[in-house]
Amino acid sequence: MPEAPPIPPPPAAPRPKRGGRVTDRILPPEMRHRVVQEPFLTRVVGPKLEKLAETPGAFASIFRIDDIRVRLLRAGFPMGLRAQTFLILKVAGVLLGAFFFMLYLPILNEVVFWPQFGFAIPLTFLPLVGVLGAFYGFRVPDIWLSTKIRARQKAIQLALPDMIDLISISVEAGLGLMSAIQRISERFNNELSEEFLRTLQEVRLGRTQTDALRDMVKRVDVPDLTTLLTAIVQAELLGLAVANVLQVQSERLRERRSQRAREAAQKAPIKMTFPLVLFIFPALGVVIMGPALIRIMFQQSTF
């Protein structure tokens, strides 16, 4: 009886191409696009800068990575910025600030200083100008982030009285505190509702209600909200009625809003002084004195 022919071995799996991306060889297909979508600076340079900023020494005191994380959190992570990306922006600001300041010094000498004042800044001051530009470029991202923080805190402060009124009414109607916060927050689309929904998410993930509210106080850093949440936490710990606490705090928030409106109205005349002196009074002077000056010039020309 003839022997059966041997079964050929299965074909070997194709080996990855040499020279291809490392992520194509070691990562599964569903994770490759996440890595490729991130820019090179965020994937490579950002972690190195963050590690350098976390090491004790001069770099840690300059970059203050923990402070950057807290400030980004209070600003609501504008434009999806992370601490790594913000460090890259600060380093880029140093380089660009020094470059443009040193670039514009000869131009200012040729266009402004020499034609208008008859002197020019010596080029020996070029390194000093570069240092000033680097310092300015280093501070620009911090100034921008501080502006975002103030704008967000102001928006939270403005939305707080109305939302607390509705939450207080919902609790008095029989809803629990977290249920009332969830129902009211889902009807709004502002910074305060986002913070409340984030706190609710933390509670669902296993955190206690007290810890989640305390974290919200640290995260937002708005005095009125701090007072409100502290009163709620104390009421929960002491077993007091949360509805009464919310009603008292709601009245206090409305009074604070009225006080701020009155203070803004009292400051308005002082703020109007500079525009009046700079813009309105010169225009009135031209309107009043213009015809008289034209008449005087006409009379002099006739003589």
PDB file of C-alpha atoms in Angstrom:
ATOM      1  CA  MET A   1       0.000   0.000   0.000  1.00  0.00           C
ATOM      2  CA  PRO A   2       1.583   3.321  -1.053  1.00  0.00           C
ATOM      3  CA  GLU A   3       2.469   5.808   1.699  1.00  0.00           C
ATOM      4  CA  ALA A   4       0.483   9.054   1.966  1.00  0.00           C
ATOM      5  CA  PRO A   5       2.376  12.159   0.927  1.00  0.00           C
ATOM      6  CA  PRO A   6       3.622  14.249   3.877  1.00  0.00           C
ATOM      7  CA  ILE A   7       1.495  17.231   4.928  1.00  0.00           C
ATOM      8  CA  PRO A   8       3.301  20.475   4.133  1.00  0.00           C
ATOM      9  CA  PRO A   9       3.909  22.782   7.147  1.00  0.00           C
ATOM     10  CA  PRO A  10       1.665  25.850   7.444  1.00  0.00           C
ATOM     11  CA  PRO A  11       3.082  29.039   6.001  1.00  0.00           C
ATOM     12  CA  ALA A  12       4.981  31.154   8.484  1.00  0.00           C
ATOM     13  CA  ALA A  13       3.414  34.394   9.626  1.00  0.00           C
ATOM     14  CA  PRO A  14       4.797  37.366   7.745  1.00  0.00           C
ATOM     15  CA  ARG A  15       7.446  39.184   9.715  1.00  0.00           C
ATOM     16  CA  PRO A  16       7.010  42.914  10.209  1.00  0.00           C
ATOM     17  CA  LYS A  17       8.875  45.115   7.867  1.00  0.00           C
ATOM     18  CA  ARG A  18      12.205  46.324   9.092  1.00  0.00           C
ATOM     19  CA  GLY A  19      12.393  50.035   9.477  1.00  0.00           C
ATOM     20  CA  GLY A  20       8.665  50.430  10.127  1.00  0.00           C
ATOM     21  CA  ARG A  21       7.202  52.355  13.052  1.00  0.00           C
ATOM     22  CA  VAL A  22       7.846  50.782  16.416  1.00  0.00           C
ATOM     23  CA  THR A  23       4.183  51.264  17.311  1.00  0.00           C
ATOM     24  CA  ASP A  24       3.158  49.186  14.276  1.00  0.00           C
ATOM     25  CA  ARG A  25       5.221  46.257  15.552  1.00  0.00           C
ATOM     26  CA  ILE A  26       4.424  46.235  19.259  1.00  0.00           C
ATOM     27  CA  LEU A  27       0.965  47.828  19.638  1.00  0.00           C
ATOM     28  CA  PRO A  28      -2.369  46.272  18.675  1.00  0.00           C
ATOM     29  CA  PRO A  29      -4.173  47.911  15.738  1.00  0.00           C
ATOM     30  CA  GLU A  30      -6.889  49.487  17.917  1.00  0.00           C
ATOM     31  CA  MET A  31      -4.284  51.480  19.886  1.00  0.00           C
ATOM     32  CA  ARG A  32      -2.024  52.641  17.070  1.00  0.00           C
ATOM     33  CA  HIS A  33      -4.211  55.557  15.986  1.00  0.00           C
ATOM     34  CA  ARG A  34      -4.212  56.978  19.521  1.00  0.00           C
ATOM     35  CA  VAL A  35      -0.427  57.218  19.518  1.00  0.00           C
ATOM     36  CA  VAL A  36      -0.172  58.489  15.951  1.00  0.00           C
ATOM     37  CA  GLN A  37      -2.760  61.230  16.548  1.00  0.00           C
ATOM     38  CA  GLU A  38      -0.657  62.869  19.270  1.00  0.00           C
ATOM     39  CA  PRO A  39       1.989  65.317  18.019  1.00  0.00           C
ATOM     40  CA  PHE A  40       5.661  64.492  18.325  1.00  0.00           C
ATOM     41  CA  LEU A  41       6.245  67.223  20.907  1.00  0.00           C
ATOM     42  CA  THR A  42       3.467  65.880  23.136  1.00  0.00           C
ATOM     43  CA  ARG A  43       4.590  62.251  22.820  1.00  0.00           C
ATOM     44  CA  VAL A  44       8.348  62.711  23.193  1.00  0.00           C
ATOM     45  CA  VAL A  45       9.327  66.162  24.420  1.00  0.00           C
ATOM     46  CA  GLY A  46       6.438  66.667  26.857  1.00  0.00           C
ATOM     47  CA  PRO A  47       7.143  63.669  29.144  1.00  0.00           C
ATOM     48  CA  LYS A  48      10.838  64.565  29.287  1.00  0.00           C
ATOM     49  CA  LEU A  49      10.050  68.152  30.288  1.00  0.00           C
ATOM     50  CA  GLU A  50       7.551  66.955  32.875  1.00  0.00           C
ATOM     51  CA  LYS A  51      10.088  64.542  34.356  1.00  0.00           C
ATOM     52  CA  LEU A  52      12.689  67.317  34.425  1.00  0.00           C
ATOM     53  CA  ALA A  53      10.247  69.671  36.133  1.00  0.00           C
ATOM     54  CA  GLU A  54       9.429  67.071  38.806  1.00  0.00           C
ATOM     55  CA  THR A  55      13.069  66.502  39.791  1.00  0.00           C
ATOM     56  CA  PRO A  56      14.142  68.549  42.825  1.00  0.00           C
ATOM     57  CA  GLY A  57      16.305  71.528  42.027  1.00  0.00           C
ATOM     58  CA  ALA A  58      16.235  74.721  40.036  1.00  0.00           C
ATOM     59  CA  PHE A  59      14.030  73.355  37.248  1.00  0.00           C
ATOM     60  CA  ALA A  60      11.349  72.270  39.720  1.00  0.00           C
ATOM     61  CA  SER A  61      11.238  75.744  41.278  1.00  0.00           C
ATOM     62  CA  ILE A  62      11.054  77.411  37.848  1.00  0.00           C
ATOM     63  CA  PHE A  63       8.427  75.224  36.186  1.00  0.00           C
ATOM     64  CA  ARG A  64       6.334  74.323  39.303  1.00  0.00           C
ATOM     65  CA  ILE A  65       4.639  71.373  37.642  1.00  0.00           C
ATOM     66  CA  ASP A  66       2.246  70.752  40.567  1.00  0.00           C
ATOM     67  CA  ASP A  67       1.085  74.363  40.471  1.00  0.00           C
ATOM     68  CA  ILE A  68       0.568  74.070  36.709  1.00  0.00           C
ATOM     69  CA  ARG A  69      -1.628  70.998  37.169  1.00  0.00           C
ATOM     70  CA  VAL A  70      -3.767  72.765  39.789  1.00  0.00           C
ATOM     71  CA  ARG A  71      -4.155  75.899  37.673  1.00  0.00           C
ATOM     72  CA  LEU A  72      -5.082  73.903  34.568  1.00  0.00           C
ATOM     73  CA  LEU A  73      -7.684  72.087  36.644  1.00  0.00           C
ATOM     74  CA  ARG A  74      -9.149  75.385  37.867  1.00  0.00           C
ATOM     75  CA  ALA A  75      -9.196  76.725  34.316  1.00  0.00           C
ATOM     76  CA  GLY A  76     -11.127  73.666  33.136  1.00  0.00           C
ATOM     77  CA  PHE A  77      -8.294  72.397  30.916  1.00  0.00           C
ATOM     78  CA  PRO A  78      -8.759  75.033  28.174  1.00  0.00           C
ATOM     79  CA  MET A  79      -8.188  73.723  24.637  1.00  0.00           C
ATOM     80  CA  GLY A  80      -7.546  70.289  26.145  1.00  0.00           C
ATOM     81  CA  LEU A  81      -4.168  71.388  27.505  1.00  0.00           C
ATOM     82  CA  ARG A  82      -2.242  69.080  29.788  1.00  0.00           C
ATOM     83  CA  ALA A  83       0.740  69.862  31.975  1.00  0.00           C
ATOM     84  CA  GLN A  84       3.126  68.457  29.355  1.00  0.00           C
ATOM     85  CA  THR A  85       1.708  70.647  26.590  1.00  0.00           C
ATOM     86  CA  PHE A  86       1.760  73.702  28.835  1.00  0.00           C
ATOM     87  CA  LEU A  87       5.443  73.129  29.618  1.00  0.00           C
ATOM     88  CA  ILE A  88       6.123  72.924  25.883  1.00  0.00           C
ATOM     89  CA  LEU A  89       4.316  76.255  25.417  1.00  0.00           C
ATOM     90  CA  LYS A  90       6.461  77.880  28.106  1.00  0.00           C
ATOM     91  CA  VAL A  91       9.698  76.611  26.562  1.00  0.00           C
ATOM     92  CA  ALA A  92       8.518  77.698  23.111  1.00  0.00           C
ATOM     93  CA  GLY A  93       7.634  81.102  24.567  1.00  0.00           C
ATOM     94  CA  VAL A  94      11.178  81.480  25.912  1.00  0.00           C
ATOM     95  CA  LEU A  95      12.728  80.690  22.528  1.00  0.00           C
ATOM     96  CA  LEU A  96      10.304  82.777  20.474  1.00  0.00           C
ATOM     97  CA  GLY A  97      10.424  85.724  22.873  1.00  0.00           C
ATOM     98  CA  ALA A  98      14.223  85.879  22.800  1.00  0.00           C
ATOM     99  CA  PHE A  99      14.284  85.463  19.009  1.00  0.00           C
ATOM    100  CA  PHE A 100      11.755  88.195  18.195  1.00  0.00           C
ATOM    101  CA  PHE A 101      13.100  90.703  20.710  1.00  0.00           C
ATOM    102  CA  MET A 102      16.616  90.294  19.322  1.00  0.00           C
ATOM    103  CA  LEU A 103      15.263  90.437  15.770  1.00  0.00           C
ATOM    104  CA  TYR A 104      13.313  93.661  16.267  1.00  0.00           C
ATOM    105  CA  LEU A 105      16.058  95.623  18.030  1.00  0.00           C
ATOM    106  CA  PRO A 106      17.950  96.506  14.796  1.00  0.00           C
ATOM    107  CA  ILE A 107      14.634  97.257  13.089  1.00  0.00           C
ATOM    108  CA  LEU A 108      13.619  99.648  15.877  1.00  0.00           C
ATOM    109  CA  ASN A 109      17.005 101.352  15.632  1.00  0.00           C
ATOM    110  CA  GLU A 110      16.552 101.941  11.903  1.00  0.00           C
ATOM    111  CA  VAL A 111      12.871 102.903  11.951  1.00  0.00           C
ATOM    112  CA  VAL A 112      12.216 104.590  15.300  1.00  0.00           C
ATOM    113  CA  PHE A 113      15.179 105.514  17.462  1.00  0.00           C
ATOM    114  CA  TRP A 114      17.628 106.911  14.909  1.00  0.00           C
ATOM    115  CA  PRO A 115      15.147 108.847  12.687  1.00  0.00           C
ATOM    116  CA  GLN A 116      13.023 110.171  15.573  1.00  0.00           C
ATOM    117  CA  PHE A 117      15.494 110.663  18.439  1.00  0.00           C
ATOM    118  CA  GLY A 118      18.879 110.745  16.734  1.00  0.00           C
ATOM    119  CA  PHE A 119      20.422 107.798  18.580  1.00  0.00           C
ATOM    120  CA  ALA A 120      20.404 104.010  18.394  1.00  0.00           C
ATOM    121  CA  ILE A 121      20.624 101.307  21.042  1.00  0.00           C
ATOM    122  CA  PRO A 122      24.044  99.616  20.781  1.00  0.00           C
ATOM    123  CA  LEU A 123      23.994  96.025  19.628  1.00  0.00           C
ATOM    124  CA  THR A 124      26.023  95.107  22.699  1.00  0.00           C
ATOM    125  CA  PHE A 125      22.668  95.190  24.540  1.00  0.00           C
ATOM    126  CA  LEU A 126      21.363  92.441  22.253  1.00  0.00           C
ATOM    127  CA  PRO A 127      21.889  89.617  24.811  1.00  0.00           C
ATOM    128  CA  LEU A 128      20.083  91.669  27.475  1.00  0.00           C
ATOM    129  CA  VAL A 129      17.200  92.259  25.074  1.00  0.00           C
ATOM    130  CA  GLY A 130      17.116  88.517  24.386  1.00  0.00           C
ATOM    131  CA  VAL A 131      16.919  87.777  28.122  1.00  0.00           C
ATOM    132  CA  LEU A 132      14.027  90.238  28.490  1.00  0.00           C
ATOM    133  CA  GLY A 133      12.248  88.619  25.557  1.00  0.00           C
ATOM    134  CA  ALA A 134      12.797  85.150  27.023  1.00  0.00           C
ATOM    135  CA  PHE A 135      11.349  86.254  30.366  1.00  0.00           C
ATOM    136  CA  TYR A 136       8.342  87.817  28.650  1.00  0.00           C
ATOM    137  CA  GLY A 137       7.760  84.715  26.530  1.00  0.00           C
ATOM    138  CA  PHE A 138       8.021  82.527  29.637  1.00  0.00           C
ATOM    139  CA  ARG A 139       5.340  84.567  31.396  1.00  0.00           C
ATOM    140  CA  VAL A 140       2.851  84.871  28.517  1.00  0.00           C
ATOM    141  CA  PRO A 141       1.332  81.345  28.971  1.00  0.00           C
ATOM    142  CA  ASP A 142       0.932  81.996  32.715  1.00  0.00           C
ATOM    143  CA  ILE A 143      -0.833  85.306  32.066  1.00  0.00           C
ATOM    144  CA  TRP A 144      -3.150  83.637  29.548  1.00  0.00           C
ATOM    145  CA  LEU A 145      -3.933  80.800  31.976  1.00  0.00           C
ATOM    146  CA  SER A 146      -4.638  83.257  34.818  1.00  0.00           C
ATOM    147  CA  THR A 147      -7.090  85.053  32.531  1.00  0.00           C
ATOM    148  CA  LYS A 148      -8.866  81.765  31.798  1.00  0.00           C
ATOM    149  CA  ILE A 149      -9.048  80.937  35.517  1.00  0.00           C
ATOM    150  CA  ARG A 150     -10.570  84.311  36.399  1.00  0.00           C
ATOM    151  CA  ALA A 151     -13.100  84.060  33.563  1.00  0.00           C
ATOM    152  CA  ARG A 152     -14.164  80.581  34.640  1.00  0.00           C
ATOM    153  CA  GLN A 153     -14.445  81.525  38.307  1.00  0.00           C
ATOM    154  CA  LYS A 154     -16.526  84.561  37.380  1.00  0.00           C
ATOM    155  CA  ALA A 155     -18.849  82.412  35.257  1.00  0.00           C
ATOM    156  CA  ILE A 156     -19.274  79.959  38.150  1.00  0.00           C
ATOM    157  CA  GLN A 157     -19.987  82.797  40.561  1.00  0.00           C
ATOM    158  CA  LEU A 158     -22.630  84.277  38.262  1.00  0.00           C
ATOM    159  CA  ALA A 159     -24.385  80.940  37.733  1.00  0.00           C
ATOM    160  CA  LEU A 160     -24.298  79.906  41.390  1.00  0.00           C
ATOM    161  CA  PRO A 161     -27.352  81.756  42.860  1.00  0.00           C
ATOM    162  CA  ASP A 162     -29.821  80.585  40.199  1.00  0.00           C
ATOM    163  CA  MET A 163     -28.704  76.955  40.324  1.00  0.00           C
ATOM    164  CA  ILE A 164     -28.746  76.849  44.118  1.00  0.00           C
ATOM    165  CA  ASP A 165     -32.279  78.285  44.129  1.00  0.00           C
ATOM    166  CA  LEU A 166     -33.460  75.452  41.892  1.00  0.00           C
ATOM    167  CA  ILE A 167     -31.544  72.815  43.862  1.00  0.00           C
ATOM    168  CA  SER A 168     -33.051  74.130  47.104  1.00  0.00           C
ATOM    169  CA  ILE A 169     -36.573  73.956  45.646  1.00  0.00           C
ATOM    170  CA  SER A 170     -35.947  70.398  44.406  1.00  0.00           C
ATOM    171  CA  VAL A 171     -34.686  69.252  47.824  1.00  0.00           C
ATOM    172  CA  GLU A 172     -37.686  70.843  49.549  1.00  0.00           C
ATOM    173  CA  ALA A 173     -39.924  68.970  47.083  1.00  0.00           C
ATOM    174  CA  GLY A 174     -38.528  65.649  48.322  1.00  0.00           C
ATOM    175  CA  LEU A 175     -35.507  64.856  46.154  1.00  0.00           C
ATOM    176  CA  GLY A 176     -32.206  63.853  47.679  1.00  0.00           C
ATOM    177  CA  LEU A 177     -29.279  66.244  47.469  1.00  0.00           C
ATOM    178  CA  MET A 178     -27.358  64.320  44.812  1.00  0.00           C
ATOM    179  CA  SER A 179     -30.503  63.650  42.783  1.00  0.00           C
ATOM    180  CA  ALA A 180     -31.441  67.328  42.881  1.00  0.00           C
ATOM    181  CA  ILE A 181     -27.932  68.370  41.837  1.00  0.00           C
ATOM    182  CA  GLN A 182     -27.994  65.899  38.951  1.00  0.00           C
ATOM    183  CA  ARG A 183     -31.420  66.965  37.685  1.00  0.00           C
ATOM    184  CA  ILE A 184     -30.633  70.695  37.807  1.00  0.00           C
ATOM    185  CA  SER A 185     -27.109  70.310  36.395  1.00  0.00           C
ATOM    186  CA  GLU A 186     -28.394  68.372  33.397  1.00  0.00           C
ATOM    187  CA  ARG A 187     -30.690  71.293  32.519  1.00  0.00           C
ATOM    188  CA  PHE A 188     -27.832  73.814  32.456  1.00  0.00           C
ATOM    189  CA  ASN A 189     -24.812  74.036  30.211  1.00  0.00           C
ATOM    190  CA  ASN A 190     -22.221  76.087  32.059  1.00  0.00           C
ATOM    191  CA  GLU A 191     -19.043  75.696  34.067  1.00  0.00           C
ATOM    192  CA  LEU A 192     -20.829  75.137  37.365  1.00  0.00           C
ATOM    193  CA  SER A 193     -23.003  72.346  35.979  1.00  0.00           C
ATOM    194  CA  GLU A 194     -19.874  70.658  34.602  1.00  0.00           C
ATOM    195  CA  GLU A 195     -18.262  70.735  38.042  1.00  0.00           C
ATOM    196  CA  PHE A 196     -21.382  69.342  39.710  1.00  0.00           C
ATOM    197  CA  LEU A 197     -21.634  66.532  37.155  1.00  0.00           C
ATOM    198  CA  ARG A 198     -17.970  65.707  37.681  1.00  0.00           C
ATOM    199  CA  THR A 199     -18.566  65.518  41.432  1.00  0.00           C
ATOM    200  CA  LEU A 200     -21.524  63.193  40.856  1.00  0.00           C
ATOM    201  CA  GLN A 201     -19.356  60.987  38.658  1.00  0.00           C
ATOM    202  CA  GLU A 202     -16.777  60.719  41.440  1.00  0.00           C
ATOM    203  CA  VAL A 203     -19.503  59.682  43.877  1.00  0.00           C
ATOM    204  CA  ARG A 204     -20.700  56.987  41.458  1.00  0.00           C
ATOM    205  CA  LEU A 205     -17.140  55.670  41.183  1.00  0.00           C
ATOM    206  CA  GLY A 206     -16.996  55.036  44.925  1.00  0.00           C
ATOM    207  CA  ARG A 207     -15.910  58.252  46.596  1.00  0.00           C
ATOM    208  CA  THR A 208     -17.850  59.485  49.568  1.00  0.00           C
ATOM    209  CA  GLN A 209     -20.093  62.493  49.097  1.00  0.00           C
ATOM    210  CA  THR A 210     -18.100  64.514  51.640  1.00  0.00           C
ATOM    211  CA  ASP A 211     -14.755  63.862  49.948  1.00  0.00           C
ATOM    212  CA  ALA A 212     -16.169  64.639  46.504  1.00  0.00           C
ATOM    213  CA  LEU A 213     -17.573  67.977  47.689  1.00  0.00           C
ATOM    214  CA  ARG A 214     -14.298  68.883  49.395  1.00  0.00           C
ATOM    215  CA  ASP A 215     -12.399  68.124  46.204  1.00  0.00           C
ATOM    216  CA  MET A 216     -14.796  70.360  44.312  1.00  0.00           C
ATOM    217  CA  VAL A 217     -13.998  73.183  46.755  1.00  0.00           C
ATOM    218  CA  LYS A 218     -10.263  72.812  46.061  1.00  0.00           C
ATOM    219  CA  ARG A 219     -10.821  72.439  42.336  1.00  0.00           C
ATOM    220  CA  VAL A 220     -13.006  75.506  41.809  1.00  0.00           C
ATOM    221  CA  ASP A 221     -11.675  77.928  44.463  1.00  0.00           C
ATOM    222  CA  VAL A 222     -14.665  80.307  44.415  1.00  0.00           C
ATOM    223  CA  PRO A 223     -15.369  81.835  47.868  1.00  0.00           C
ATOM    224  CA  ASP A 224     -19.178  81.711  47.616  1.00  0.00           C
ATOM    225  CA  LEU A 225     -19.153  78.100  46.453  1.00  0.00           C
ATOM    226  CA  THR A 226     -16.634  77.210  49.170  1.00  0.00           C
ATOM    227  CA  THR A 227     -18.954  78.605  51.850  1.00  0.00           C
ATOM    228  CA  LEU A 228     -21.948  76.779  50.378  1.00  0.00           C
ATOM    229  CA  LEU A 229     -20.290  73.371  50.073  1.00  0.00           C
ATOM    230  CA  THR A 230     -18.666  73.681  53.503  1.00  0.00           C
ATOM    231  CA  ALA A 231     -22.102  74.348  55.020  1.00  0.00           C
ATOM    232  CA  ILE A 232     -23.534  71.318  53.192  1.00  0.00           C
ATOM    233  CA  VAL A 233     -20.703  69.074  54.410  1.00  0.00           C
ATOM    234  CA  GLN A 234     -21.162  70.275  57.999  1.00  0.00           C
ATOM    235  CA  ALA A 235     -24.908  69.684  57.777  1.00  0.00           C
ATOM    236  CA  GLU A 236     -24.325  66.135  56.513  1.00  0.00           C
ATOM    237  CA  LEU A 237     -21.850  65.406  59.312  1.00  0.00           C
ATOM    238  CA  LEU A 238     -24.056  66.881  62.052  1.00  0.00           C
ATOM    239  CA  GLY A 239     -27.294  65.381  60.736  1.00  0.00           C
ATOM    240  CA  LEU A 240     -28.982  68.705  60.028  1.00  0.00           C
ATOM    241  CA  ALA A 241     -31.650  69.259  57.393  1.00  0.00           C
ATOM    242  CA  VAL A 242     -29.917  70.048  54.106  1.00  0.00           C
ATOM    243  CA  ALA A 243     -33.015  71.839  52.785  1.00  0.00           C
ATOM    244  CA  ASN A 244     -32.787  74.480  55.525  1.00  0.00           C
ATOM    245  CA  VAL A 245     -29.076  74.967  54.879  1.00  0.00           C
ATOM    246  CA  LEU A 246     -29.690  75.377  51.157  1.00  0.00           C
ATOM    247  CA  GLN A 247     -32.457  77.908  51.775  1.00  0.00           C
ATOM    248  CA  VAL A 248     -30.238  80.014  54.051  1.00  0.00           C
ATOM    249  CA  GLN A 249     -27.296  79.831  51.655  1.00  0.00           C
ATOM    250  CA  SER A 250     -29.534  80.695  48.705  1.00  0.00           C
ATOM    251  CA  GLU A 251     -30.717  83.873  50.438  1.00  0.00           C
ATOM    252  CA  ARG A 252     -27.130  84.770  51.313  1.00  0.00           C
ATOM    253  CA  LEU A 253     -26.019  84.277  47.697  1.00  0.00           C
ATOM    254  CA  ARG A 254     -28.800  86.540  46.432  1.00  0.00           C
ATOM    255  CA  GLU A 255     -27.771  89.212  48.927  1.00  0.00           C
ATOM    256  CA  ARG A 256     -24.135  88.882  47.838  1.00  0.00           C
ATOM    257  CA  ARG A 257     -25.170  89.283  44.201  1.00  0.00           C
ATOM    258  CA  SER A 258     -27.100  92.448  45.046  1.00  0.00           C
ATOM    259  CA  GLN A 259     -24.107  93.811  46.958  1.00  0.00           C
ATOM    260  CA  ARG A 260     -21.788  93.160  44.022  1.00  0.00           C
ATOM    261  CA  ALA A 261     -24.226  94.920  41.691  1.00  0.00           C
ATOM    262  CA  ARG A 262     -24.332  97.968  43.980  1.00  0.00           C
ATOM    263  CA  GLU A 263     -20.543  98.006  44.264  1.00  0.00           C
ATOM    264  CA  ALA A 264     -20.203  97.850  40.484  1.00  0.00           C
ATOM    265  CA  ALA A 265     -22.658 100.746  40.135  1.00  0.00           C
ATOM    266  CA  GLN A 266     -20.659 102.825  42.622  1.00  0.00           C
ATOM    267  CA  LYS A 267     -17.395 102.105  40.792  1.00  0.00           C
ATOM    268  CA  ALA A 268     -18.840 103.036  37.392  1.00  0.00           C
ATOM    269  CA  PRO A 269     -18.251 106.832  37.699  1.00  0.00           C
ATOM    270  CA  ILE A 270     -14.609 106.255  38.626  1.00  0.00           C
ATOM    271  CA  LYS A 271     -14.124 103.941  35.662  1.00  0.00           C
ATOM    272  CA  MET A 272     -15.763 106.484  33.360  1.00  0.00           C
ATOM    273  CA  THR A 273     -13.270 109.211  34.294  1.00  0.00           C
ATOM    274  CA  PHE A 274     -10.467 107.987  32.050  1.00  0.00           C
ATOM    275  CA  PRO A 275     -12.620 107.571  28.882  1.00  0.00           C
ATOM    276  CA  LEU A 276     -14.211 110.979  29.504  1.00  0.00           C
ATOM    277  CA  VAL A 277     -10.871 112.749  29.839  1.00  0.00           C
ATOM    278  CA  LEU A 278      -9.244 110.903  26.967  1.00  0.00           C
ATOM    279  CA  PHE A 279     -12.054 110.763  24.394  1.00  0.00           C
ATOM    280  CA  ILE A 280     -15.153 112.809  25.272  1.00  0.00           C
ATOM    281  CA  PHE A 281     -13.600 116.068  26.496  1.00  0.00           C
ATOM    282  CA  PRO A 282     -11.239 116.476  23.498  1.00  0.00           C
ATOM    283  CA  ALA A 283     -14.163 115.903  21.133  1.00  0.00           C
ATOM    284  CA  LEU A 284     -16.253 118.486  23.003  1.00  0.00           C
ATOM    285  CA  GLY A 285     -13.335 120.914  22.842  1.00  0.00           C
ATOM    286  CA  VAL A 286     -13.101 120.504  19.091  1.00  0.00           C
ATOM    287  CA  VAL A 287     -16.859 121.023  18.687  1.00  0.00           C
ATOM    288  CA  ILE A 288     -16.904 124.112  20.916  1.00  0.00           C
ATOM    289  CA  MET A 289     -13.616 125.753  19.942  1.00  0.00           C
ATOM    290  CA  GLY A 290     -13.518 124.649  16.303  1.00  0.00           C
ATOM    291  CA  PRO A 291     -15.887 127.300  14.864  1.00  0.00           C
ATOM    292  CA  ALA A 292     -14.186 130.049  16.886  1.00  0.00           C
ATOM    293  CA  LEU A 293     -10.737 129.036  15.632  1.00  0.00           C
ATOM    294  CA  ILE A 294     -11.983 128.914  12.041  1.00  0.00           C
ATOM    295  CA  ARG A 295     -13.485 132.397  12.408  1.00  0.00           C
ATOM    296  CA  ILE A 296     -10.254 133.790  13.902  1.00  0.00           C
ATOM    297  CA  MET A 297      -8.187 132.267  11.089  1.00  0.00           C
ATOM    298  CA  PHE A 298     -10.587 133.692   8.493  1.00  0.00           C
ATOM    299  CA  GLN A 299     -10.393 137.184  10.032  1.00  0.00           C
ATOM    300  CA  GLN A 300      -6.583 137.066  10.087  1.00  0.00           C
ATOM    301  CA  SER A 301      -6.481 136.008   6.446  1.00  0.00           C
ATOM    302  CA  THR A 302      -8.701 138.970   5.436  1.00  0.00           C
ATOM    303  CA  PHE A 303      -6.356 141.426   7.123  1.00  0.00           C
TER     304      PHE A 303
END
